[in-house]
Coordinates of N, CA and C in Angstrom, one line a residue:
Chain A
X1342 N 10.0 8.3 -18.6 CA 10.0 7.1 -17.9 C 10.7 6.0 -18.7
X1343 N 11.3 5.1 -17.9 CA 12.0 4.0 -18.5 C 11.1 2.8 -18.9
X1344 N 11.4 2.1 -19.9 CA 10.6 0.9 -20.2 C 11.6 -0.2 -20.5
X1345 N 11.2 -1.4 -20.1 CA 12.1 -2.6 -20.4 C 11.2 -3.7 -21.1
X1346 N 11.8 -4.2 -22.2 CA 11.0 -5.1 -23.0 C 11.7 -6.4 -23.1
X1347 N 11.0 -7.5 -22.8 CA 11.6 -8.8 -23.1 C 10.7 -9.5 -24.1
X1348 N 11.2 -9.7 -25.3 CA 10.3 -10.1 -26.4 C 10.0 -11.6 -26.4
X1349 N 10.7 -12.4 -25.6 CA 10.5 -13.8 -25.6 C 9.7 -14.3 -24.4
X1350 N 8.5 -14.6 -24.5 CA 7.7 -15.0 -23.3 C 8.2 -16.3 -22.7
X1351 N 8.7 -17.2 -23.6 CA 9.1 -18.5 -23.2 C 10.1 -19.1 -24.1
X1352 N 11.1 -19.8 -23.4 CA 12.1 -20.5 -24.2 C 12.4 -21.8 -23.5
X1353 N 12.8 -22.8 -24.4 CA 13.2 -24.1 -23.8 C 14.6 -24.4 -24.4
X1354 N 15.3 -25.2 -23.6 CA 16.7 -25.5 -23.9 C 17.0 -26.9 -23.4
X1355 N 17.8 -27.6 -24.1 CA 18.2 -28.9 -23.6 C 19.3 -28.7 -22.6
X1356 N 19.3 -29.6 -21.6 CA 20.3 -29.6 -20.5 C 21.7 -29.6 -21.2
X1357 N 22.6 -28.8 -20.7 CA 24.0 -28.6 -21.1 C 24.1 -27.7 -22.3
X1358 N 23.1 -27.3 -22.9 CA 23.2 -26.4 -24.0 C 23.1 -24.9 -23.6
X1359 N 23.1 -24.1 -24.6 CA 23.2 -22.6 -24.3 C 21.9 -21.9 -24.7
X1360 N 21.4 -21.0 -24.0 CA 20.2 -20.2 -24.3 C 20.5 -18.8 -24.1
X1361 N 20.0 -17.9 -25.0 CA 20.2 -16.5 -24.8 C 18.8 -15.8 -24.7
X1362 N 18.7 -15.0 -23.7 CA 17.5 -14.2 -23.5 C 17.7 -12.8 -23.9
X1363 N 16.7 -12.2 -24.6 CA 16.9 -10.8 -25.0 C 16.2 -9.8 -24.1
X1364 N 16.7 -8.6 -24.1 CA 16.2 -7.6 -23.3 C 16.5 -6.2 -23.9
X1365 N 15.6 -5.4 -24.2 CA 15.9 -4.1 -24.7 C 15.2 -3.1 -23.7
X1366 N 15.7 -1.9 -23.7 CA 15.2 -0.9 -22.8 C 15.2 0.5 -23.5
X1367 N 14.5 1.4 -22.9 CA 14.4 2.7 -23.4 C 14.6 3.7 -22.3
X1368 N 15.6 4.5 -22.5 CA 15.9 5.5 -21.4 C 16.7 6.7 -22.1
X1369 N 16.5 7.8 -21.4 CA 17.3 9.0 -21.8 C 18.5 9.2 -20.9
X1370 N 18.6 8.3 -19.9 CA 19.7 8.4 -18.9 C 21.0 8.0 -19.5
X1371 N 22.1 8.5 -19.0 CA 23.4 8.0 -19.4 C 24.1 7.0 -18.4
X1372 N 23.8 7.3 -17.2 CA 24.3 6.4 -16.1 C 23.2 5.6 -15.5
X1373 N 23.3 4.3 -15.5 CA 22.3 3.5 -15.0 C 22.8 2.1 -14.8
X1374 N 22.0 1.2 -14.2 CA 22.4 -0.2 -14.0 C 21.3 -1.1 -14.6
X1375 N 21.8 -2.2 -15.0 CA 20.9 -3.3 -15.6 C 21.1 -4.6 -14.8
X1376 N 20.0 -5.3 -14.6 CA 20.1 -6.5 -13.8 C 19.3 -7.6 -14.5
X1377 N 19.7 -8.8 -14.3 CA 18.9 -10.0 -14.6 C 18.6 -10.7 -13.2
X1378 N 17.3 -10.9 -13.0 CA 16.8 -11.6 -11.8 C 16.2 -12.9 -12.3
X1379 N 16.4 -13.9 -11.4 CA 15.8 -15.2 -11.7 C 14.7 -15.5 -10.6
X1380 N 13.5 -16.0 -11.1 CA 12.5 -16.3 -10.1 C 12.1 -17.8 -10.4
X1381 N 12.6 -18.7 -9.6 CA 12.2 -20.1 -9.7 C 10.8 -20.3 -9.2
X1382 N 10.3 -21.5 -9.4 CA 9.0 -21.8 -8.9 C 8.7 -21.5 -7.4
X1383 N 9.7 -21.4 -6.6 CA 9.6 -21.0 -5.2 C 9.2 -19.5 -5.1
X1384 N 9.4 -18.8 -6.3 CA 9.0 -17.4 -6.4 C 9.9 -16.4 -5.7
X1385 N 11.0 -16.9 -5.2 CA 12.0 -15.9 -4.6 C 12.8 -15.3 -5.7
X1386 N 13.0 -14.0 -5.6 CA 13.8 -13.2 -6.6 C 15.2 -13.3 -6.3
X1387 N 16.0 -13.8 -7.3 CA 17.4 -14.1 -7.1 C 18.2 -13.2 -8.1
X1388 N 19.1 -12.5 -7.6 CA 20.0 -11.7 -8.5 C 20.9 -12.6 -9.2
X1389 N 20.9 -12.5 -10.6 CA 21.8 -13.4 -11.4 C 23.0 -12.6 -11.8
X1390 N 22.8 -11.4 -12.3 CA 24.0 -10.6 -12.8 C 23.6 -9.2 -12.9
X1391 N 24.7 -8.3 -12.8 CA 24.5 -6.9 -12.8 C 25.5 -6.2 -13.7
X1392 N 25.1 -5.2 -14.4 CA 25.9 -4.4 -15.3 C 25.8 -3.0 -15.1
X1393 N 26.9 -2.3 -14.9 CA 26.9 -0.8 -14.8 C 27.1 -0.3 -16.2
X1394 N 26.3 0.7 -16.6 CA 26.2 1.2 -17.9 C 27.6 1.9 -18.3
X1395 N 28.3 2.4 -17.4 CA 29.5 3.1 -17.7 C 30.7 2.1 -18.0
X1396 N 30.4 0.8 -17.7 CA 31.5 -0.2 -18.0 C 31.2 -0.8 -19.3
X1397 N 32.2 -0.8 -20.1 CA 32.1 -1.4 -21.5 C 32.2 -2.9 -21.4
X1398 N 33.0 -3.4 -20.4 CA 33.2 -4.9 -20.3 C 31.9 -5.5 -19.9
X1399 N 31.5 -6.6 -20.6 CA 30.3 -7.4 -20.2 C 30.5 -8.1 -18.9
X1400 N 29.5 -8.1 -18.1 CA 29.6 -8.8 -16.8 C 29.4 -10.3 -17.0
X1401 N 30.1 -11.1 -16.2 CA 30.0 -12.5 -16.2 C 29.9 -13.0 -14.8
X1402 N 29.2 -14.1 -14.6 CA 29.0 -14.7 -13.3 C 28.9 -16.2 -13.5
X1403 N 30.0 -16.9 -13.5 CA 30.0 -18.3 -13.7 C 29.4 -18.7 -15.1
X1404 N 28.3 -19.4 -15.1 CA 27.7 -19.8 -16.4 C 26.9 -18.7 -17.1
X1405 N 26.7 -17.6 -16.4 CA 25.8 -16.5 -16.9 C 26.7 -15.4 -17.4
X1406 N 26.4 -14.9 -18.5 CA 27.1 -13.7 -19.1 C 26.1 -12.8 -19.8
X1407 N 26.5 -11.6 -20.0 CA 25.6 -10.6 -20.7 C 26.3 -10.1 -21.9
X1408 N 25.5 -9.6 -22.8 CA 26.0 -8.9 -24.0 C 25.3 -7.5 -23.9
X1409 N 26.1 -6.6 -23.4 CA 25.5 -5.2 -23.2 C 25.9 -4.3 -24.4
X1410 N 24.9 -3.9 -25.1 CA 25.1 -3.0 -26.2 C 24.5 -1.6 -25.9
X1411 N 25.2 -0.7 -25.4 CA 24.6 0.5 -24.8 C 24.0 1.3 -25.9
X1412 N 24.6 1.5 -27.1 CA 24.0 2.3 -28.2 C 22.7 1.7 -28.6
X1413 N 22.7 0.4 -28.7 CA 21.5 -0.3 -29.1 C 20.5 -0.5 -28.0
X1414 N 20.8 -0.1 -26.8 CA 20.0 -0.3 -25.6 C 19.5 -1.8 -25.5
X1415 N 20.5 -2.6 -25.6 CA 20.2 -4.1 -25.5 C 21.1 -4.7 -24.4
X1416 N 20.5 -5.7 -23.8 CA 21.1 -6.3 -22.6 C 20.7 -7.8 -22.5
X1417 N 21.3 -8.6 -23.3 CA 20.9 -10.0 -23.4 C 21.7 -10.9 -22.4
X1418 N 21.0 -11.9 -22.0 CA 21.6 -12.9 -21.0 C 21.9 -14.2 -21.6
X1419 N 23.1 -14.7 -21.5 CA 23.4 -16.0 -22.0 C 23.6 -17.0 -20.9
X1420 N 22.9 -18.1 -20.9 CA 23.1 -19.1 -19.9 C 23.8 -20.3 -20.6
X1421 N 25.0 -20.6 -20.2 CA 25.8 -21.6 -20.8 C 25.7 -22.9 -20.0
X1422 N 25.8 -24.1 -20.6 CA 25.8 -25.3 -19.9 C 24.5 -25.4 -19.0
X1423 N 23.4 -25.2 -19.6 CA 22.1 -25.1 -18.9 C 21.9 -26.3 -17.9
X1424 N 21.4 -26.0 -16.8 CA 21.1 -27.1 -15.8 C 19.7 -27.0 -15.5
X1425 N 19.2 -28.2 -15.0 CA 17.7 -28.3 -14.7 C 17.3 -27.2 -13.7
X1426 N 18.2 -26.8 -12.8 CA 17.9 -25.8 -11.8 C 17.8 -24.4 -12.3
X1427 N 18.1 -24.3 -13.6 CA 18.0 -23.0 -14.2 C 16.6 -22.7 -14.7
X1428 N 15.7 -23.7 -14.6 CA 14.3 -23.5 -15.0 C 13.7 -22.5 -14.1
X1429 N 13.2 -21.4 -14.7 CA 12.7 -20.3 -13.9 C 12.2 -19.2 -14.8
X1430 N 11.6 -18.2 -14.2 CA 11.3 -17.0 -14.9 C 12.5 -16.1 -14.8
X1431 N 12.9 -15.4 -15.8 CA 14.0 -14.5 -15.8 C 13.5 -13.1 -16.2
X1432 N 13.8 -12.1 -15.3 CA 13.4 -10.7 -15.5 C 14.6 -9.9 -15.7
X1433 N 14.5 -9.0 -16.7 CA 15.5 -8.0 -16.9 C 15.0 -6.7 -16.2
X1434 N 15.9 -6.0 -15.6 CA 15.5 -4.8 -14.8 C 16.5 -3.7 -15.0
X1435 N 15.9 -2.5 -14.9 CA 16.7 -1.2 -15.1 C 16.6 -0.4 -13.9
X1436 N 17.7 0.3 -13.5 CA 17.7 1.2 -12.4 C 18.5 2.4 -12.7
X1437 N 18.0 3.6 -12.5 CA 18.7 4.8 -12.7 C 19.9 4.9 -11.7
X1438 N 20.9 5.6 -12.0 CA 22.0 5.8 -11.2 C 21.7 6.9 -10.1
X1439 N 21.9 6.5 -8.9 CA 21.9 7.4 -7.8 C 20.7 8.2 -7.3
X1440 N 19.6 8.1 -8.1 CA 18.5 8.9 -7.8 C 17.2 8.0 -7.6
X1441 N 16.2 8.6 -7.3 CA 14.9 8.0 -7.3 C 14.8 6.8 -6.4
X1442 N 15.6 6.8 -5.4 CA 15.6 5.7 -4.4 C 15.8 4.3 -4.9
X1443 N 16.6 4.2 -5.9 CA 16.9 2.9 -6.5 C 15.7 2.1 -7.0
X1444 N 14.8 2.7 -7.6 CA 13.6 2.0 -8.1 C 14.0 1.2 -9.3
X1445 N 13.5 -0.1 -9.3 CA 13.7 -1.0 -10.4 C 12.5 -1.0 -11.3
X1446 N 12.8 -1.0 -12.6 CA 11.8 -1.2 -13.6 C 12.0 -2.5 -14.3
X1447 N 11.0 -3.4 -14.2 CA 11.2 -4.8 -14.7 C 10.6 -5.0 -16.1
X1448 N 11.2 -5.9 -16.8 CA 10.6 -6.3 -18.1 C 9.5 -7.3 -17.7
X1449 N 8.8 -7.8 -18.8 CA 7.7 -8.7 -18.6 C 8.1 -10.1 -18.3
X1450 N 9.4 -10.5 -18.4 CA 9.8 -11.8 -18.0 C 9.9 -12.8 -19.2
X1451 N 10.8 -13.7 -19.1 CA 10.9 -14.8 -20.0 C 11.0 -16.1 -19.2
X1452 N 10.1 -17.0 -19.5 CA 10.1 -18.3 -18.8 C 11.0 -19.2 -19.5
X1453 N 12.0 -19.8 -18.8 CA 13.0 -20.7 -19.3 C 12.7 -22.1 -18.8
X1454 N 12.6 -23.0 -19.7 CA 12.5 -24.4 -19.3 C 13.7 -25.2 -19.8
X1455 N 14.4 -25.8 -18.9 CA 15.5 -26.7 -19.2 C 15.1 -28.1 -19.2
X1456 N 15.2 -28.8 -20.4 CA 14.7 -30.1 -20.5 C 15.9 -31.1 -20.4
X1457 N 15.6 -32.2 -19.7 CA 16.7 -33.2 -19.5 C 17.0 -34.0 -20.8
Chain B
X1142 N 24.9 -13.3 3.8 CA 24.4 -12.1 4.3 C 23.3 -11.5 3.4
X1143 N 22.7 -10.4 3.8 CA 21.7 -9.6 3.1 C 20.4 -10.5 3.0
X1144 N 19.9 -11.0 4.1 CA 18.7 -11.8 4.1 C 17.5 -10.9 4.4
X1145 N 16.5 -11.1 3.6 CA 15.2 -10.4 3.9 C 14.1 -11.5 4.1
X1146 N 13.5 -11.3 5.3 CA 12.4 -12.3 5.6 C 11.1 -11.6 5.5
X1147 N 10.2 -12.4 4.9 CA 8.8 -11.8 4.7 C 7.8 -12.8 5.4
X1148 N 6.9 -12.2 6.1 CA 5.9 -13.1 6.8 C 4.5 -12.5 6.8
X1149 N 3.5 -13.2 6.6 CA 3.5 -14.7 6.4 C 3.8 -15.0 5.0
X1150 N 4.1 -16.3 4.7 CA 4.3 -16.6 3.3 C 3.0 -16.9 2.5
X1151 N 2.0 -17.2 3.3 CA 0.7 -17.5 2.6 C -0.4 -17.1 3.6
X1152 N -1.4 -16.4 3.2 CA -2.5 -16.1 4.1 C -3.8 -16.1 3.3
X1153 N -4.8 -16.7 3.9 CA -6.1 -16.7 3.4 C -7.0 -16.0 4.4
X1154 N -7.8 -15.1 3.9 CA -8.7 -14.4 4.8 C -10.0 -14.1 4.1
X1155 N -11.0 -13.7 5.0 CA -12.3 -13.4 4.4 C -12.3 -11.9 3.9
X1156 N -13.2 -11.7 2.9 CA -13.4 -10.4 2.4 C -13.8 -9.4 3.5
X1157 N -13.2 -8.2 3.5 CA -13.6 -7.2 4.4 C -12.6 -7.1 5.6
X1158 N -11.8 -8.1 5.7 CA -10.8 -8.0 6.8 C -9.5 -7.3 6.4
X1159 N -8.7 -7.0 7.3 CA -7.4 -6.4 7.0 C -6.3 -7.4 7.3
X1160 N -5.3 -7.3 6.4 CA -4.2 -8.2 6.5 C -2.8 -7.5 6.6
X1161 N -2.0 -7.9 7.5 CA -0.7 -7.2 7.6 C 0.4 -8.2 7.2
X1162 N 1.3 -7.7 6.3 CA 2.5 -8.4 5.9 C 3.7 -7.7 6.4
X1163 N 4.6 -8.5 6.9 CA 5.9 -7.9 7.5 C 7.1 -8.2 6.5
X1164 N 8.0 -7.3 6.5 CA 9.2 -7.4 5.7 C 10.4 -7.0 6.6
X1165 N 11.3 -7.9 6.9 CA 12.4 -7.7 7.8 C 13.7 -7.9 7.1
X1166 N 14.6 -7.0 7.4 CA 16.0 -7.2 7.0 C 16.7 -7.8 8.2
X1167 N 17.2 -9.1 8.0 CA 17.7 -9.8 9.2 C 19.1 -9.5 9.6
X1168 N 19.9 -9.1 8.7 CA 21.3 -8.9 9.0 C 21.9 -7.6 8.5
X1169 N 21.0 -6.7 8.2 CA 21.5 -5.4 7.8 C 20.4 -4.4 8.0
X1170 N 20.8 -3.1 8.0 CA 19.8 -2.1 8.2 C 19.4 -1.5 6.8
X1171 N 18.1 -1.4 6.7 CA 17.5 -1.0 5.4 C 16.8 0.3 5.5
X1172 N 17.4 1.4 5.1 CA 16.7 2.7 5.1 C 15.5 2.8 4.1
X1173 N 15.7 2.0 3.1 CA 14.6 1.9 2.0 C 14.2 0.5 1.8
X1174 N 12.9 0.3 1.7 CA 12.3 -0.9 1.3 C 11.2 -0.7 0.3
X1175 N 11.0 -1.7 -0.5 CA 10.0 -1.6 -1.6 C 9.0 -2.7 -1.5
X1176 N 7.8 -2.3 -2.0 CA 6.7 -3.3 -2.0 C 6.2 -3.5 -3.5
X1177 N 6.2 -4.7 -3.9 CA 5.8 -5.1 -5.2 C 4.5 -6.0 -5.2
X1178 N 3.8 -6.0 -6.3 CA 2.7 -6.9 -6.5 C 2.9 -7.6 -7.7
X1179 N 2.6 -8.9 -7.7 CA 2.9 -9.7 -8.9 C 1.6 -10.6 -9.1
X1180 N 1.0 -10.4 -10.3 CA -0.1 -11.3 -10.7 C 0.5 -12.5 -11.4
X1181 N -0.3 -13.6 -11.4 CA 0.2 -14.8 -12.0 C 0.7 -14.6 -13.4
X1182 N 1.9 -15.2 -13.6 CA 2.6 -15.2 -14.9 C 2.9 -13.8 -15.4
X1183 N 2.9 -12.8 -14.5 CA 3.3 -11.4 -14.9 C 4.5 -11.0 -14.2
X1184 N 4.9 -9.8 -14.5 CA 6.1 -9.2 -13.9 C 5.7 -8.5 -12.6
X1185 N 6.8 -8.0 -11.9 CA 6.6 -7.3 -10.7 C 6.2 -5.9 -10.9
X1186 N 5.2 -5.4 -10.2 CA 4.8 -4.0 -10.3 C 5.1 -3.3 -9.0
X1187 N 5.9 -2.3 -9.1 CA 6.2 -1.5 -7.9 C 5.0 -0.8 -7.3
X1188 N 4.7 -1.0 -6.1 CA 3.5 -0.4 -5.4 C 4.0 0.9 -4.7
X1189 N 5.0 0.8 -4.0 CA 5.4 1.9 -3.1 C 6.9 1.7 -2.7
X1190 N 7.5 2.9 -2.4 CA 8.8 2.9 -1.8 C 8.7 3.4 -0.3
X1191 N 9.2 2.6 0.6 CA 9.1 2.8 2.0 C 10.4 3.3 2.6
X1192 N 10.4 4.5 3.2 CA 11.6 5.0 3.8 C 11.4 5.1 5.3
X1193 N 12.4 4.6 6.0 CA 12.4 4.6 7.5 C 12.1 6.0 8.1
X1194 N 11.1 6.1 8.9 CA 10.8 7.3 9.6 C 10.0 8.3 8.8
X1195 N 9.6 8.0 7.6 CA 8.9 9.0 6.8 C 7.7 8.3 6.0
X1196 N 6.9 9.1 5.4 CA 5.8 8.5 4.7 C 6.2 7.8 3.4
X1197 N 5.5 6.7 3.1 CA 5.8 6.0 1.9 C 5.5 6.8 0.7
X1198 N 6.2 6.5 -0.4 CA 5.9 7.1 -1.7 C 5.2 6.1 -2.6
X1199 N 4.0 6.3 -3.0 CA 3.2 5.4 -3.7 C 3.3 5.6 -5.2
X1200 N 3.3 4.6 -6.0 CA 3.3 4.7 -7.4 C 1.8 5.1 -7.9
X1201 N 1.8 5.6 -9.1 CA 0.6 6.1 -9.6 C -0.4 5.0 -9.7
X1202 N -1.6 5.2 -9.3 CA -2.7 4.2 -9.4 C -2.8 3.3 -8.2
X1203 N -1.9 3.4 -7.2 CA -1.9 2.6 -6.0 C -2.6 3.4 -4.9
X1204 N -3.7 2.8 -4.3 CA -4.5 3.5 -3.3 C -3.8 3.5 -2.0
X1205 N -3.4 4.7 -1.5 CA -2.7 4.9 -0.2 C -3.6 4.3 0.9
X1206 N -4.8 4.6 0.9 CA -5.7 4.2 2.0 C -6.0 2.7 2.0
X1207 N -5.8 2.1 0.9 CA -6.0 0.7 0.7 C -4.8 -0.1 1.2
X1208 N -3.6 0.4 0.8 CA -2.4 -0.3 1.1 C -1.5 0.6 2.0
X1209 N -1.7 0.3 3.3 CA -1.0 1.1 4.3 C 0.4 0.6 4.5
X1210 N 1.4 1.5 4.4 CA 2.8 1.1 4.6 C 3.4 1.8 5.7
X1211 N 4.1 1.1 6.6 CA 4.7 1.6 7.8 C 6.2 1.1 7.8
X1212 N 7.1 2.0 8.0 CA 8.5 1.6 8.1 C 9.1 2.3 9.3
X1213 N 8.7 1.6 10.5 CA 9.0 2.3 11.7 C 10.4 2.1 12.2
X1214 N 11.1 1.1 11.7 CA 12.5 0.9 12.1 C 13.4 0.6 10.9
X1215 N 14.7 0.5 11.1 CA 15.6 0.2 10.0 C 15.6 -1.2 9.6
X1216 N 14.8 -2.1 10.2 CA 14.8 -3.5 9.8 C 13.4 -4.0 9.6
X1217 N 12.4 -3.1 9.6 CA 11.0 -3.6 9.5 C 10.1 -2.6 8.7
X1218 N 9.5 -3.2 7.7 CA 8.4 -2.4 7.0 C 7.2 -3.3 7.0
X1219 N 6.0 -2.7 7.1 CA 4.8 -3.5 7.0 C 3.9 -3.0 6.0
X1220 N 3.2 -3.9 5.3 CA 2.2 -3.5 4.3 C 0.8 -4.1 4.9
X1221 N -0.1 -3.2 5.1 CA -1.4 -3.6 5.5 C -2.4 -3.4 4.4
X1222 N -3.1 -4.5 4.0 CA -4.1 -4.4 3.0 C -5.5 -4.3 3.8
X1223 N -6.0 -3.1 3.7 CA -7.2 -2.8 4.5 C -8.5 -3.2 3.7
X1224 N -9.5 -3.7 4.5 CA -10.8 -4.1 3.9 C -10.6 -4.8 2.6
X1225 N -9.9 -5.9 2.7 CA -9.4 -6.7 1.5 C -10.6 -7.3 0.8
X1226 N -10.5 -7.3 -0.5 CA -11.5 -7.9 -1.4 C -10.8 -8.9 -2.3
X1227 N -11.6 -9.8 -2.9 CA -11.0 -10.8 -3.8 C -10.1 -10.3 -4.9
X1228 N -10.3 -9.1 -5.4 CA -9.4 -8.5 -6.4 C -8.0 -8.1 -5.8
X1229 N -7.9 -8.1 -4.5 CA -6.6 -7.8 -3.8 C -5.8 -9.1 -3.8
X1230 N -6.4 -10.2 -4.1 CA -5.6 -11.5 -4.1 C -4.5 -11.4 -5.1
X1231 N -3.3 -11.7 -4.6 CA -2.1 -11.5 -5.4 C -0.9 -12.1 -4.7
X1232 N 0.3 -12.0 -5.3 CA 1.5 -12.3 -4.6 C 2.2 -10.9 -4.4
X1233 N 2.6 -10.7 -3.1 CA 3.2 -9.5 -2.7 C 4.6 -9.7 -2.3
X1234 N 5.6 -9.0 -2.8 CA 7.0 -9.2 -2.6 C 7.6 -7.9 -2.0
X1235 N 8.4 -8.0 -1.0 CA 9.1 -6.8 -0.6 C 10.6 -7.0 -0.9
X1236 N 11.3 -5.9 -0.9 CA 12.7 -5.9 -1.1 C 13.3 -4.8 -0.2
X1237 N 14.6 -4.9 0.1 CA 15.3 -4.0 0.9 C 16.6 -3.6 0.3
X1238 N 16.9 -2.3 0.5 CA 18.1 -1.8 0.0 C 19.2 -1.7 1.1
X1239 N 20.3 -2.4 0.8 CA 21.4 -2.4 1.7 C 22.4 -1.3 1.4
X1240 N 22.7 -0.5 2.4 CA 23.8 0.4 2.2 C 23.5 1.6 1.3
X1241 N 24.5 2.0 0.6 CA 24.3 3.3 -0.2 C 23.6 3.0 -1.5
X1242 N 23.1 4.1 -2.1 CA 22.4 4.0 -3.4 C 23.2 3.2 -4.4
X1243 N 22.6 2.7 -5.4 CA 23.2 2.0 -6.5 C 23.5 0.6 -6.2
X1244 N 23.1 0.1 -5.0 CA 23.3 -1.3 -4.7 C 22.0 -2.1 -5.1
X1245 N 22.2 -3.4 -5.3 CA 21.0 -4.2 -5.7 C 20.1 -4.3 -4.5
X1246 N 18.8 -4.5 -4.9 CA 17.8 -4.8 -3.9 C 17.8 -6.3 -3.5
X1247 N 17.5 -6.6 -2.2 CA 17.5 -7.9 -1.8 C 16.0 -8.2 -1.5
X1248 N 15.5 -9.3 -2.1 CA 14.1 -9.6 -2.0 C 13.7 -10.6 -0.9
X1249 N 12.5 -10.4 -0.4 CA 11.9 -11.4 0.5 C 11.4 -12.6 -0.4
X1250 N 10.8 -13.6 0.3 CA 10.3 -14.7 -0.4 C 8.9 -14.5 -0.9
X1251 N 8.3 -13.4 -0.5 CA 6.9 -13.1 -1.0 C 5.8 -13.7 -0.1
X1252 N 4.7 -13.1 -0.3 CA 3.5 -13.5 0.5 C 2.3 -13.7 -0.5
X1253 N 1.8 -14.9 -0.5 CA 0.6 -15.2 -1.3 C -0.6 -14.9 -0.5
X1254 N -1.4 -13.9 -1.0 CA -2.6 -13.4 -0.3 C -3.8 -13.9 -1.1
X1255 N -4.7 -14.6 -0.4 CA -5.9 -15.1 -1.1 C -7.1 -14.5 -0.2
X1256 N -8.0 -13.8 -0.9 CA -9.1 -13.2 -0.2 C -10.4 -14.0 -0.7
X1257 N -11.1 -14.6 0.3 CA -12.3 -15.3 -0.1 C -13.6 -14.5 -0.1

């Protein structure tokens, strides 16, 4: 079974600064997908960024980028130029490639507070 | 696109009653939907995978007779909490899979269930 670990329960950052969230995972799979989801106080789950394990290039999405280290099984999220609207819970998630009905395994989450 | 609607958003009911939560994919067909449970300040726990026209697959430890799932059409899955008790109070979130495997899940806004 896969496990996803987010070691930082909570982080705070000043507006316009950068924050990096860590995520490590354990799997014996070679092909898989990794995701970062954002859950603001409204509690809707919003997909932030997605990474395919077979791609070496790190995914980026505007102010959000990842540092994917496959050998180390690490998948950190960097939020640049933090905005007040970035305040939310952030969940790292793992999905096996092609099988098991696309089940997601979530980490425990990191609460991010952006301060003005 | 890829909107998932969940209804109701909040429900309060008496202990012993049954409560039905609906999850609809509004602008796409979803052969697979997922039901999650989230306790306060915790991560999402997958309860079951719902496939259109077949029985749901429940995760270990989830009571099938307690949490009835029906996926009668390509756009609707329902979760019925039967004979609800206060310990069933939680935040329930559904998601739907659009298209072929390996695609991201699209989440509903969640349902806050409070059992008195």
